[in-house]
Tab-separated table of C-alpha atoms in Angstrom:
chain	number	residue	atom	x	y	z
A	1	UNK	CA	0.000	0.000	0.000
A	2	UNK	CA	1.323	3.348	-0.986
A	3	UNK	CA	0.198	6.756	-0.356
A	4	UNK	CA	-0.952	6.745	-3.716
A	5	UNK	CA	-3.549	3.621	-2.674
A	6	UNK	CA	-5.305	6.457	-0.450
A	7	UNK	CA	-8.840	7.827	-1.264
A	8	UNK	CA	-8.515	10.766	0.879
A	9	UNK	CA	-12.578	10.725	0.551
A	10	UNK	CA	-12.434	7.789	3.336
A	11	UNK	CA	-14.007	8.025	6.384
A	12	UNK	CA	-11.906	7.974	9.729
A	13	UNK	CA	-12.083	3.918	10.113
A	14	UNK	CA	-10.530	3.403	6.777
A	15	UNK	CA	-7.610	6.319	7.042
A	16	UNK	CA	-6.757	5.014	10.662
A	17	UNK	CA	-6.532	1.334	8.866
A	18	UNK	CA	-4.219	2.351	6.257
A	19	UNK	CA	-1.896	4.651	9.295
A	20	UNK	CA	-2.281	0.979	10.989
A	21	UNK	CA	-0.799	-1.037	7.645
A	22	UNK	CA	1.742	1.571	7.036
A	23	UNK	CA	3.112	1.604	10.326
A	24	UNK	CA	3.040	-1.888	10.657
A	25	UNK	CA	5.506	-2.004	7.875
A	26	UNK	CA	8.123	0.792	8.629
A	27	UNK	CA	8.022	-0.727	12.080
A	28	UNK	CA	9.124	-3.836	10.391
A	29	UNK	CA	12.074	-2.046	8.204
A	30	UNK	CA	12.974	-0.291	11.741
A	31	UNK	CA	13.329	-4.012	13.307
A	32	UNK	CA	15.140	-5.700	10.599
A	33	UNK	CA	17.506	-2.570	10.752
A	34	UNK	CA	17.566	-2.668	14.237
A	35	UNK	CA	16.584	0.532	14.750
A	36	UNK	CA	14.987	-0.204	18.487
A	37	UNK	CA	13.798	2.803	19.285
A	38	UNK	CA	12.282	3.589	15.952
A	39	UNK	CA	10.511	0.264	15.992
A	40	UNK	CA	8.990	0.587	19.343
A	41	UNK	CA	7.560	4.284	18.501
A	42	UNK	CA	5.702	2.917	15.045
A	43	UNK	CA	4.617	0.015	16.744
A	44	UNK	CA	2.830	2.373	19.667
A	45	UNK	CA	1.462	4.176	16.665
A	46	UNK	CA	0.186	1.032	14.657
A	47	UNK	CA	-1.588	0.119	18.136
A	48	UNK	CA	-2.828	3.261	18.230
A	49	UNK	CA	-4.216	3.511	14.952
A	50	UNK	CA	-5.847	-0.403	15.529
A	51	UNK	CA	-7.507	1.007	18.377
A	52	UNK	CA	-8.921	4.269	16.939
A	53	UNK	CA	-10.439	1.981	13.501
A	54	UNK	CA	-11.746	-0.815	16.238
A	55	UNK	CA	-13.161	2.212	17.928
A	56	UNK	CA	-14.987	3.463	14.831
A	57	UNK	CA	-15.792	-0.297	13.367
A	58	UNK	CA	-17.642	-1.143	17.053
A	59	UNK	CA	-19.443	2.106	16.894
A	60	UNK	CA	-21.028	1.478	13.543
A	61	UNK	CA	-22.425	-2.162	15.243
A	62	UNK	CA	-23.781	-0.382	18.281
A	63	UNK	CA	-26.019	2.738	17.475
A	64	UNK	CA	-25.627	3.288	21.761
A	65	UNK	CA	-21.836	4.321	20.540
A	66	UNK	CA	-22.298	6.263	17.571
């Protein structure tokens, strides 16, 4: 996924996915250069960005959330 892939028309569940998928994988270039810090701070972001699109996707089950 590129920046390209984004439709900036998304709502906020789908742009905090794609933060989620792109951190996931600079986190993983980080590791595999074993850049430790680095990692750890895009992996707090990728959870981060998990929990905001959970957020949204539970709060378009549950009309008491919305």
């Amino acid at each position: 996924m590129t920046d390209n892939d984004f439709d900036q028309t998304r709502g906020p569940n789908e742009t905090a996915a794609y933060i989620e998928a792109l951190a996931a994988e600079l986190a993983r270039i980080a590791a595999a250069e074993r850049l430790h810090m680095l990692h750890y701070l895009l992996e707090m972001a990728r959870e981060e960005a998990a929990s905001i699109a959970s957020r949204y996707t539970s709060a378009a089950g549950d009309p008491s959330l919305r």
